mmCIF file of C-alpha atoms in Angstrom:
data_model
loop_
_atom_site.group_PDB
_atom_site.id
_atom_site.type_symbol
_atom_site.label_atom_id
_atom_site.label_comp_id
_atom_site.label_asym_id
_atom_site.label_seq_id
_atom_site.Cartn_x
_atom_site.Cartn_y
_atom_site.Cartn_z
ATOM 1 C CA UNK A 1 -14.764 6.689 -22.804
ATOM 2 C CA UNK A 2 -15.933 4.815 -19.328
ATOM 3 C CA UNK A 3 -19.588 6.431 -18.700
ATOM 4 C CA UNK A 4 -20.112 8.377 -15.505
ATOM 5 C CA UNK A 5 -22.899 5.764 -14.767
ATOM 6 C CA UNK A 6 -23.004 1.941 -15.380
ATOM 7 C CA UNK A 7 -25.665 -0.313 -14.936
ATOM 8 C CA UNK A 8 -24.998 -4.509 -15.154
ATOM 9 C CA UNK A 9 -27.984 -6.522 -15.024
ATOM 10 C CA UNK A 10 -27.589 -8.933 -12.094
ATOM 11 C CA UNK A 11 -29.060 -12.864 -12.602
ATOM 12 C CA UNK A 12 -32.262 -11.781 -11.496
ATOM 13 C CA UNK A 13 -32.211 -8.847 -13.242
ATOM 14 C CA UNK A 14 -32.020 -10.711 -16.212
ATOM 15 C CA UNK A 15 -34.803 -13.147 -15.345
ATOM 16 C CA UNK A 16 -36.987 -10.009 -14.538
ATOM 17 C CA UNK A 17 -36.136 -8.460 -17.386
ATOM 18 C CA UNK A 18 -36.838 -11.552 -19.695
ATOM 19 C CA UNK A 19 -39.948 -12.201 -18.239
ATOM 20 C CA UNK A 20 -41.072 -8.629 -18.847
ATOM 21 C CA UNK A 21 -40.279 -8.728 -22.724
ATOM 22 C CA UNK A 22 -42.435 -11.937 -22.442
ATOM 23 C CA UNK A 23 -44.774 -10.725 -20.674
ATOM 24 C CA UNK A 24 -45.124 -7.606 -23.060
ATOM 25 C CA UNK A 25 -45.113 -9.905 -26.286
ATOM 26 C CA UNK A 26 -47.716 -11.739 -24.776
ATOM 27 C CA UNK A 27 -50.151 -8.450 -23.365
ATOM 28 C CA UNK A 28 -50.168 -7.485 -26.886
ATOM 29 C CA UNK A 29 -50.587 -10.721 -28.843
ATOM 30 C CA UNK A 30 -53.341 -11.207 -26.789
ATOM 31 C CA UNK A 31 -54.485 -7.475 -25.961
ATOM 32 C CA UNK A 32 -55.767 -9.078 -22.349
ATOM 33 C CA UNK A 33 -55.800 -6.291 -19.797
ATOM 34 C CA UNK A 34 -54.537 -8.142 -17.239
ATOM 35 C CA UNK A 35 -51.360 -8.969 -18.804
ATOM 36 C CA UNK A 36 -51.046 -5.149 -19.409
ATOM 37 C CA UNK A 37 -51.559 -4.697 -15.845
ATOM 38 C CA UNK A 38 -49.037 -6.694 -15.147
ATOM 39 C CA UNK A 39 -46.355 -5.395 -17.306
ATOM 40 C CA UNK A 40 -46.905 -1.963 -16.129
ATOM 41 C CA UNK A 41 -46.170 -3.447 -12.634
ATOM 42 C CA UNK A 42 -42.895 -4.986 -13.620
ATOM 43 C CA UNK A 43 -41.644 -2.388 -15.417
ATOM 44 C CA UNK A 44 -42.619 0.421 -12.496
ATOM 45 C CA UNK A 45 -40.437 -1.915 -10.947
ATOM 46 C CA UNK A 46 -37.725 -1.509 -13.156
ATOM 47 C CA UNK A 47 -37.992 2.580 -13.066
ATOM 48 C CA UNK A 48 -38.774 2.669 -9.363
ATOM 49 C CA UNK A 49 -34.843 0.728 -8.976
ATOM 50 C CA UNK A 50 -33.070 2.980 -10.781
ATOM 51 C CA UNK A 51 -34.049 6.449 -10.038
ATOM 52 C CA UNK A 52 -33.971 4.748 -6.019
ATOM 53 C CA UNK A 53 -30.075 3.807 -7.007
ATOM 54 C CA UNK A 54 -29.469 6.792 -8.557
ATOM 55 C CA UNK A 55 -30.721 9.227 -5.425
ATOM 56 C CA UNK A 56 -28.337 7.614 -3.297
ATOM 57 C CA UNK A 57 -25.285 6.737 -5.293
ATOM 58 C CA UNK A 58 -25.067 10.575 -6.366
ATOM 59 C CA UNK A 59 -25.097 11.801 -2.991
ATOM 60 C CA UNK A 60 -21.988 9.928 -1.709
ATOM 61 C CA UNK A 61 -18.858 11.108 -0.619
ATOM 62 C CA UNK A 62 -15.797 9.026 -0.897
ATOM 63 C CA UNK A 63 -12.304 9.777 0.493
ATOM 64 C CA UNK A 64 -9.602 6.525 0.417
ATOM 65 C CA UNK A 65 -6.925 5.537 3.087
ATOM 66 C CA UNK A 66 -4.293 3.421 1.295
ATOM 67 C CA UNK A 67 -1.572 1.679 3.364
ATOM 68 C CA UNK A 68 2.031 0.673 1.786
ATOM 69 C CA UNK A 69 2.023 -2.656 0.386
ATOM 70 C CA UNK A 70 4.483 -5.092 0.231
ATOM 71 C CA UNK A 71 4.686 -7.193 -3.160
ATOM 72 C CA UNK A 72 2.813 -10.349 -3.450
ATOM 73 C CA UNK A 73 1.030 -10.063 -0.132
ATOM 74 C CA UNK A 74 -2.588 -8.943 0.237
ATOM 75 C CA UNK A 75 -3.442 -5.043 0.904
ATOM 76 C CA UNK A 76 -6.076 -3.077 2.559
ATOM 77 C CA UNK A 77 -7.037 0.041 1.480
ATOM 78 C CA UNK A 78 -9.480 1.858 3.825
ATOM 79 C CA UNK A 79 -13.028 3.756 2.040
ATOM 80 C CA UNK A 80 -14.721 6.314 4.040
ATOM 81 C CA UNK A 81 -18.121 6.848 2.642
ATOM 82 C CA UNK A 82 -20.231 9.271 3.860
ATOM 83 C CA UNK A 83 -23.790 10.120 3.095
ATOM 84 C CA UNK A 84 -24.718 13.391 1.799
ATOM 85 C CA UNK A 85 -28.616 12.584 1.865
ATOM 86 C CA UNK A 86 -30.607 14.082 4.466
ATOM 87 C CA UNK A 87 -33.603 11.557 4.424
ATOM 88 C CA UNK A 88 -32.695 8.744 2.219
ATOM 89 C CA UNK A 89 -30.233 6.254 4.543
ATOM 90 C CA UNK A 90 -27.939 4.071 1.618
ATOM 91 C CA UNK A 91 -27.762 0.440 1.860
ATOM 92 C CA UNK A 92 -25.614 -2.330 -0.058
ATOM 93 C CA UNK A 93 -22.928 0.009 -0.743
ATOM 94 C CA UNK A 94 -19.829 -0.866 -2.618
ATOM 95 C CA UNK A 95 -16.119 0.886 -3.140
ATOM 96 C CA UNK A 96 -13.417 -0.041 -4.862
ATOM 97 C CA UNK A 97 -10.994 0.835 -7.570
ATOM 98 C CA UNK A 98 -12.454 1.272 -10.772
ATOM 99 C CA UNK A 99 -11.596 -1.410 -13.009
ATOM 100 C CA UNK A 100 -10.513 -4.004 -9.764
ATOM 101 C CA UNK A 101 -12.544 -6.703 -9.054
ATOM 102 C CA UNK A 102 -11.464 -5.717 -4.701
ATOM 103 C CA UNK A 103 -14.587 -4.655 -3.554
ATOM 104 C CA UNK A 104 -15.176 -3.519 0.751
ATOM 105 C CA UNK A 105 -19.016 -3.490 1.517
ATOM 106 C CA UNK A 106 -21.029 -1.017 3.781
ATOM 107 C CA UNK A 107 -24.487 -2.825 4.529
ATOM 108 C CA UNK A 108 -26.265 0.945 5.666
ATOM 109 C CA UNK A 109 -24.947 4.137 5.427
ATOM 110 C CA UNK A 110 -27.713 6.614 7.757
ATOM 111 C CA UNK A 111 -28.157 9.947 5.892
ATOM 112 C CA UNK A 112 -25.823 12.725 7.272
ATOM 113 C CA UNK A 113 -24.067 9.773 8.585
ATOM 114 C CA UNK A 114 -20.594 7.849 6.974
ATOM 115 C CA UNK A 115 -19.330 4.501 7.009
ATOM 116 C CA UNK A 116 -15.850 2.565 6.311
ATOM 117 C CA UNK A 117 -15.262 -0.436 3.694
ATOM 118 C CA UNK A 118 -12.464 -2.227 3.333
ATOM 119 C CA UNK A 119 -11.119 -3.869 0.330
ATOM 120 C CA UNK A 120 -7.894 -6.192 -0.052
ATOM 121 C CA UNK A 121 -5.912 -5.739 -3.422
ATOM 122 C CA UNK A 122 -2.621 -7.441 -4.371
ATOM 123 C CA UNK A 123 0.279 -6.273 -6.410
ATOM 124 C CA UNK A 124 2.815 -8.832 -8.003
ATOM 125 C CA UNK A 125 5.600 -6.033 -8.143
ATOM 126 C CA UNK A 126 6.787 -3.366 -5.822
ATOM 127 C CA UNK A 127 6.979 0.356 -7.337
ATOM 128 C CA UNK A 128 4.349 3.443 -6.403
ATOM 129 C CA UNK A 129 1.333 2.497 -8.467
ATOM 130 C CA UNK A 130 -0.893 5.481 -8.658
ATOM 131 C CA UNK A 131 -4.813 5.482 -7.724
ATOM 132 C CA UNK A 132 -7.069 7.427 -9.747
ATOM 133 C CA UNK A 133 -10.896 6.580 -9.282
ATOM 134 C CA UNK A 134 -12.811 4.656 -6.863
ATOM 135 C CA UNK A 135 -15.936 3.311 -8.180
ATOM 136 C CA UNK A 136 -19.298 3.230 -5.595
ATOM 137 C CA UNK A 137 -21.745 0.613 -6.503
ATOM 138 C CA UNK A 138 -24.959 -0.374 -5.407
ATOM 139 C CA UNK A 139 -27.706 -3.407 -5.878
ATOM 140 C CA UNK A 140 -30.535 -1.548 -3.737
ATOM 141 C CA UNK A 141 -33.922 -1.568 -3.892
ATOM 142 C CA UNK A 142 -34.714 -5.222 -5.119
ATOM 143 C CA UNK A 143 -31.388 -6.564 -6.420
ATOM 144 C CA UNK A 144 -32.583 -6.710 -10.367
ATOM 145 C CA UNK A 145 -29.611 -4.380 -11.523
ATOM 146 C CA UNK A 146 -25.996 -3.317 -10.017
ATOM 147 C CA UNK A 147 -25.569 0.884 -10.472
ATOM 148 C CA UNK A 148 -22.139 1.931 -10.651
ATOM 149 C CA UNK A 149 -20.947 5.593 -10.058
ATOM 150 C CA UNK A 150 -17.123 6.831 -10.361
ATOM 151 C CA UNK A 151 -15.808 9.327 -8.482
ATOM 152 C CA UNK A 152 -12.318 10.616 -8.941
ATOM 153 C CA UNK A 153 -9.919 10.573 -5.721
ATOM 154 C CA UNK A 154 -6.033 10.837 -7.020
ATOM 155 C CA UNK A 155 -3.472 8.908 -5.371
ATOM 156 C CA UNK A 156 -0.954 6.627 -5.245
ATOM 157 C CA UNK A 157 -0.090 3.464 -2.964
ATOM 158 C CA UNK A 158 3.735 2.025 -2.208
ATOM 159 C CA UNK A 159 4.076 -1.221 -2.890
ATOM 160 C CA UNK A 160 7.510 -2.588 -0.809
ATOM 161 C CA UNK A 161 9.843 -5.520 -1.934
ATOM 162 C CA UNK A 162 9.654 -8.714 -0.380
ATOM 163 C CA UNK A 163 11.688 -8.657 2.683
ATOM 164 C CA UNK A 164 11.386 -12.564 2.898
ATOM 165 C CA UNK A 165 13.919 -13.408 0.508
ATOM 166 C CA UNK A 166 16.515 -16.107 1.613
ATOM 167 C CA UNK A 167 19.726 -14.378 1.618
ATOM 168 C CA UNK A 168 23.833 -14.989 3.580
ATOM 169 C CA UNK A 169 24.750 -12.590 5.990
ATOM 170 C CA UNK A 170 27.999 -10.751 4.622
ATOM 171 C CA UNK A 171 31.131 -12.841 4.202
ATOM 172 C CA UNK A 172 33.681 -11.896 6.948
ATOM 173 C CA UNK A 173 35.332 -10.438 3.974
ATOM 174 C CA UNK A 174 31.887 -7.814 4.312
ATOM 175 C CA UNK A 175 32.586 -7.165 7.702
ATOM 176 C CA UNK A 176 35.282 -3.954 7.397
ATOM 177 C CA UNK A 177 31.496 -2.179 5.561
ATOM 178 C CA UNK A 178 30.477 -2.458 9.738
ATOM 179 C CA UNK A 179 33.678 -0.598 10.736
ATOM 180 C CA UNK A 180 32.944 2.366 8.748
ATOM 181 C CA UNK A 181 30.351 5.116 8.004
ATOM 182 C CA UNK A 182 29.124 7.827 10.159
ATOM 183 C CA UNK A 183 28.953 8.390 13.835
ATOM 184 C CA UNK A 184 25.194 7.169 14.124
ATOM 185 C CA UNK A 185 23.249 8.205 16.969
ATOM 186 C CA UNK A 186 19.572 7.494 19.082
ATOM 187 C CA UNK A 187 18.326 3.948 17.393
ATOM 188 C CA UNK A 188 17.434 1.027 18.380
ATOM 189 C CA UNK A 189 19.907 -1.721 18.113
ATOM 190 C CA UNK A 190 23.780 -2.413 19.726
ATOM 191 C CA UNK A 191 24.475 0.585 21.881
ATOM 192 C CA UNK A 192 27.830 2.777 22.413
ATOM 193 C CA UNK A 193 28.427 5.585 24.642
ATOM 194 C CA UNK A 194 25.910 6.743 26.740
ATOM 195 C CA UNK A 195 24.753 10.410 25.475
ATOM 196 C CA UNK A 196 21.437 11.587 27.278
ATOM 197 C CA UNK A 197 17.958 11.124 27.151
ATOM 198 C CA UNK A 198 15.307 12.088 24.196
ATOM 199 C CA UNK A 199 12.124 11.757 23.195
ATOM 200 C CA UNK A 200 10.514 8.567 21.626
ATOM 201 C CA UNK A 201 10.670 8.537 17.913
ATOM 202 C CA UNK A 202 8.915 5.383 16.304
ATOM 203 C CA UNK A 203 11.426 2.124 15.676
ATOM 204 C CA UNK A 204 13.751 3.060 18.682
ATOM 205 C CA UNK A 205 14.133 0.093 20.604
ATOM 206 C CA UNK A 206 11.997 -0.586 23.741
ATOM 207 C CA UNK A 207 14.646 -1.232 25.910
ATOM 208 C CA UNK A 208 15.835 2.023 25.720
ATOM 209 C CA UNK A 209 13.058 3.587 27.654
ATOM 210 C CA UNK A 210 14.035 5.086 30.751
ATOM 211 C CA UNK A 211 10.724 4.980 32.982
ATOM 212 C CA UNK A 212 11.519 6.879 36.053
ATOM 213 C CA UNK A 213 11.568 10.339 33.178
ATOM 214 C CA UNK A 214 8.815 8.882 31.208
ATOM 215 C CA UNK A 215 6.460 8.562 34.301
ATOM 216 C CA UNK A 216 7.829 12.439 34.957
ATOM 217 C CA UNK A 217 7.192 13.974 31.740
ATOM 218 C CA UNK A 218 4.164 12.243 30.830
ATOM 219 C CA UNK A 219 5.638 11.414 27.406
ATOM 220 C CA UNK A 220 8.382 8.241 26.370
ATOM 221 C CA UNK A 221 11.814 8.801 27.349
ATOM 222 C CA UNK A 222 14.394 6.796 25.379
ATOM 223 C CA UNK A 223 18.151 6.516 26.318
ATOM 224 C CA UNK A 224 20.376 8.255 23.579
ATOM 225 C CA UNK A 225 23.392 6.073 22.896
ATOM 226 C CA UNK A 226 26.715 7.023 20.346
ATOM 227 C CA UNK A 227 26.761 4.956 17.538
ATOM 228 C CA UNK A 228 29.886 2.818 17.340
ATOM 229 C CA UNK A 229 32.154 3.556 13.729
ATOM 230 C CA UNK A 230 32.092 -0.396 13.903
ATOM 231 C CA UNK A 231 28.117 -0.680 13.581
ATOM 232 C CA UNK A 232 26.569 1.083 10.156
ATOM 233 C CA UNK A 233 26.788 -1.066 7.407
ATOM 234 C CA UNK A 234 26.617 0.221 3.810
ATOM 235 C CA UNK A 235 24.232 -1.819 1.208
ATOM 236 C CA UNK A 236 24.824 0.039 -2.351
ATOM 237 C CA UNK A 237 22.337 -0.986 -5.034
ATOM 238 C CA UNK A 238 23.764 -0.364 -8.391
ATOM 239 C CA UNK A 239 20.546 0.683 -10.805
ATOM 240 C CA UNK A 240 22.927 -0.007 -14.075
ATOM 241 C CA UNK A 241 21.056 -2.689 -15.372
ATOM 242 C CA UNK A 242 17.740 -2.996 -17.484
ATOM 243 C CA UNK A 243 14.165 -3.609 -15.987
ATOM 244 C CA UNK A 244 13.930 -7.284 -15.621
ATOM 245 C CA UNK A 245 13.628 -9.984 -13.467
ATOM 246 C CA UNK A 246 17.324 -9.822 -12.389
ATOM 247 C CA UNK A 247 16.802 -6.278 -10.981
ATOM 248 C CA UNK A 248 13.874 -7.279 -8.894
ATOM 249 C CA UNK A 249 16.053 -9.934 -7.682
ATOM 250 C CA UNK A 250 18.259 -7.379 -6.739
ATOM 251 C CA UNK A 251 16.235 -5.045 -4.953
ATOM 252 C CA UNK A 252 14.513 -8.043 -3.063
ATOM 253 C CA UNK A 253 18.541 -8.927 -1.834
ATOM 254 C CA UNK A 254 18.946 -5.378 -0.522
ATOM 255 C CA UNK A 255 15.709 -5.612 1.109
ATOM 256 C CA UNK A 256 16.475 -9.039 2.786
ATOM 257 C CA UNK A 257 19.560 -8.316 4.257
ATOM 258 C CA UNK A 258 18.392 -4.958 5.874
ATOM 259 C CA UNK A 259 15.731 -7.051 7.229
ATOM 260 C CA UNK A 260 17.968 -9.076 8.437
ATOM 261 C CA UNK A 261 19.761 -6.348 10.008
ATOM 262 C CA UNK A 262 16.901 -5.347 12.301
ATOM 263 C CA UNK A 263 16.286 -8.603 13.510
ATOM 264 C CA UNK A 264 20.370 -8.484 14.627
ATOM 265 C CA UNK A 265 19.910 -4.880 15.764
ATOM 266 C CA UNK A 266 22.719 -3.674 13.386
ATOM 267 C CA UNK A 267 22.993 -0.238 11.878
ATOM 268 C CA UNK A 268 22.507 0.097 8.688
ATOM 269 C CA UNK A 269 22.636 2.599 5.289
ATOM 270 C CA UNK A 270 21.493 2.663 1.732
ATOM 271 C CA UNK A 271 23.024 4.570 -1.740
ATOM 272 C CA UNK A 272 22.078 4.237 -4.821
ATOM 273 C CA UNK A 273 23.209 6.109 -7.708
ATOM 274 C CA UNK A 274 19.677 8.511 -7.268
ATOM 275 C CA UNK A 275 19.479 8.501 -3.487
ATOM 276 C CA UNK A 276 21.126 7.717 0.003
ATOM 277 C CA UNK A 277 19.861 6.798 3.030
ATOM 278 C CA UNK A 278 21.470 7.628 5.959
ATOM 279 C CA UNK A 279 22.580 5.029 8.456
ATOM 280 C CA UNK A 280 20.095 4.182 11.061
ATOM 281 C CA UNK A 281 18.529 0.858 12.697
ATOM 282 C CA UNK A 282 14.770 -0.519 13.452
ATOM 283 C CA UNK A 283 11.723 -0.661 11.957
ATOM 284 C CA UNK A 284 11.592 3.082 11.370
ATOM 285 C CA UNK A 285 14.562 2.710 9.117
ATOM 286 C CA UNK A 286 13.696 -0.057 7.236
ATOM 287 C CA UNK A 287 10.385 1.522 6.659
ATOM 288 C CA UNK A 288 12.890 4.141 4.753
ATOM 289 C CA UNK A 289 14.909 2.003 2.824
ATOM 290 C CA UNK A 290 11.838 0.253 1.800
ATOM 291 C CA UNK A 291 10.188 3.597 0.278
ATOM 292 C CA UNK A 292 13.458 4.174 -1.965
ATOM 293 C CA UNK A 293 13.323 0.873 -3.386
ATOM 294 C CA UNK A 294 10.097 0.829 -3.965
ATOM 295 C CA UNK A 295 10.892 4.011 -6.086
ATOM 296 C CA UNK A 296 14.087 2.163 -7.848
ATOM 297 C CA UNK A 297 14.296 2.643 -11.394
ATOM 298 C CA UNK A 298 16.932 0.624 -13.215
ATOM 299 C CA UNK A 299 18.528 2.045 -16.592
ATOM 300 C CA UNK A 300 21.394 0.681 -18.567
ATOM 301 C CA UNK A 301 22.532 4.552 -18.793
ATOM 302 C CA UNK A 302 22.869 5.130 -15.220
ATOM 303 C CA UNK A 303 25.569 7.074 -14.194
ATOM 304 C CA UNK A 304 28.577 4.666 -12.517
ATOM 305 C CA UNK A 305 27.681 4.092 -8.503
ATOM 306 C CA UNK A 306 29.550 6.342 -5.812
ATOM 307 C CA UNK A 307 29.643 4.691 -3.019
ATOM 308 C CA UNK A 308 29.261 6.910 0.210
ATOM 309 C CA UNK A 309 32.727 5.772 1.524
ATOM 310 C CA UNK A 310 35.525 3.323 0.251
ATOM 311 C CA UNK A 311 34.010 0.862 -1.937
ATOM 312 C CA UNK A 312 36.160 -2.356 0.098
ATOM 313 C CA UNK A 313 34.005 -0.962 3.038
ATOM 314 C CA UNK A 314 30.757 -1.314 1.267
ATOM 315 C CA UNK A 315 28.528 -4.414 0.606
ATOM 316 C CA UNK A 316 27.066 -4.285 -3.090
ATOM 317 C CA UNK A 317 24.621 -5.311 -4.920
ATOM 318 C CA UNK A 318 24.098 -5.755 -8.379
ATOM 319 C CA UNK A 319 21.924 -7.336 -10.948
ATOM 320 C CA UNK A 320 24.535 -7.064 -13.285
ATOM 321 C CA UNK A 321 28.171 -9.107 -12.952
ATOM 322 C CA UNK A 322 29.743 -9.175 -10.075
ATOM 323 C CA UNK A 323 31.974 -5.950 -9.097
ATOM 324 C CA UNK A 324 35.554 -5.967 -8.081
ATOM 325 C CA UNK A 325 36.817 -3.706 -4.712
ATOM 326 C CA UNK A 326 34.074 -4.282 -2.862
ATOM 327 C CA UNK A 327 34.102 -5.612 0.652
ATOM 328 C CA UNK A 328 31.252 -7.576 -0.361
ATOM 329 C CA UNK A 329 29.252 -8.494 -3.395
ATOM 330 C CA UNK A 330 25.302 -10.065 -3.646
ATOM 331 C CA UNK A 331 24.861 -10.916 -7.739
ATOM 332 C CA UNK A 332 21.444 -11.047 -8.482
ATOM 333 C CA UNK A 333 22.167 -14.448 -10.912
ATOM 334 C CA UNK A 334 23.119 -15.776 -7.682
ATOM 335 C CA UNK A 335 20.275 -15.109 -5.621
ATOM 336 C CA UNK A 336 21.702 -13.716 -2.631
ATOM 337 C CA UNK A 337 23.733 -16.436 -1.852
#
């Protein structure tokens, strides 16, 4: 039931407006030609503002760039708006979501010609919230009213877990889930044997860069090293549990100590009982473990967790009670600690 077209009065407007109604009331109390004059002028004014709105709002083209977000932390998403008028130029243009207060602002818009706003939105929980409409808005020619057009743009932005959560590196007891898992190679981290070169995929490590090929090629060069057995740790995330604050604690302890493990340079792995996510190490991984707990959903009638190897090599966590066999355990109720 939300119009195509909205118009809010701004304050002026509704001076402008009042005075108008006045002025009318008075004109014909009165029946002094001058008054009439000058109602006909205000209200031209009033016409001449919107059909001047509505030539340029209906015109514009809107196409939206949304970044992943991480939960609890300000956003950007990116608004390309481009003109479709070929002699009216657009001014005081406005995008945003519809229904969202985050507004970017393009002062002029040329005609044929496009511009970018940029508008910061925040999200209180991580999951994939999906985008529907953006709304354009407008306060051009003189300010009285606000025009608002929707345009519909689907999508859908990724909100992350916090990754700042205060969490203990795994108990020595945890250590035996770094001597297992698979032969891991090519990341950026502690290296093992020597294999070769490749190219540069985003998150290896710097330091791997062999120059002398990269100035030869034209293109980044990285070392290529075997993963040591003794370097991918396992995090399992156990998704028996209902929706509550408990399992957000949860997925915020996973997240935490795989941050962790890029700062160290460790390899590291994810399984849930819906996914798994192969061992790896930098940014580029825990960009991917990230996106599958952003996508976490937590049910009481999830299936019972299979853990990728032994479970007394694995470190779990769960938002339920603690587990027994594991080499480690992080219990939600205890906050990571």
């Amino acid at each position: 039931m939300r119009p195509p077209r909205r118009l809010r009065f701004s304050r002026a407007g509704w001076f402008f407006s009042g005075g108008s109604v006045l002025l009318g009331v008075a004109a014909i109390g009165t029946g002094n030609n001058l008054l009439f004059l000058m109602l006909g002028a205000m209200l031209g004014f009033i016409t001449l503002s919107g059909w001047l709105s509505e030539q340029m709002l209906r015109r514009l083209e809107v196409r939206r760039r949304a970044a992943r977000a991480t939960a609890g932390a300000p956003s950007r998403i990116v608004y390309e708006v481009r003109n479709g008028n070929r002699r009216l130029p657009a001014y005081s243009v406005e995008a945003g979501e519809a229904r969202s207060a985050a507004r970017g602002w393009i002062p002029v818009i040329e005609p044929g010609q496009g511009g970018t706003a940029r508008a910061e939105q925040v999200w209180e929980t991580r999951g994939v919230y999906p985008l529907e409409t953006v709304t354009l808005s407008t306060s051009f020619p003189f300010g009285l009213f606000i025009k608002e057009r929707d345009v519909d743009v689907p999508g859908e932005v990724v909100v992350w877990p916090r990754t700042d959560r205060p969490v203990r590196e795994p108990r020595p007891a945890g250590e035996r889930a770094r001597r297992t898992g698979e032969v891991f190679a090519g990341s950026a981290g502690a290296r093992g044997e020597y294999r070769g070169l490749r190219p540069y995929r985003a998150g290896d490590d710097p330091r791997d860069v062999h120059w002398r090929t990269t100035a030869r090629v034209g293109h980044p060069v990285v070392r290529e090293y075997e993963r040591d057995r003794s370097r991918a740790l396992w995090l399992c995330l156990d998704l028996r549990a209902a929706e509550d604050e408990m399992a957000e604690t949860a997925v915020e302890i996973v997240a935490g100590v795989a941050a962790a493990a890029v700062r160290r340079g460790d390899a590291f792995g994810l399984a849930t009982q819906d996914t798994r996510v192969r061992p790896g190490a930098g940014a580029a991984q825990l960009e991917r473990v990230l996106d599958v707990l952003a996508r976490a959903r937590f049910r009481p009638d999830a299936p019972r967790l299979e853990p990728p190897v032994a479970p007394g090599e694995c470190v779990l966590v769960t938002a339920g009670g603690p587990g027994t066999g594991w080499g480690d355990v992080f219990a939600a109720a205890g906050g990571g600690r």
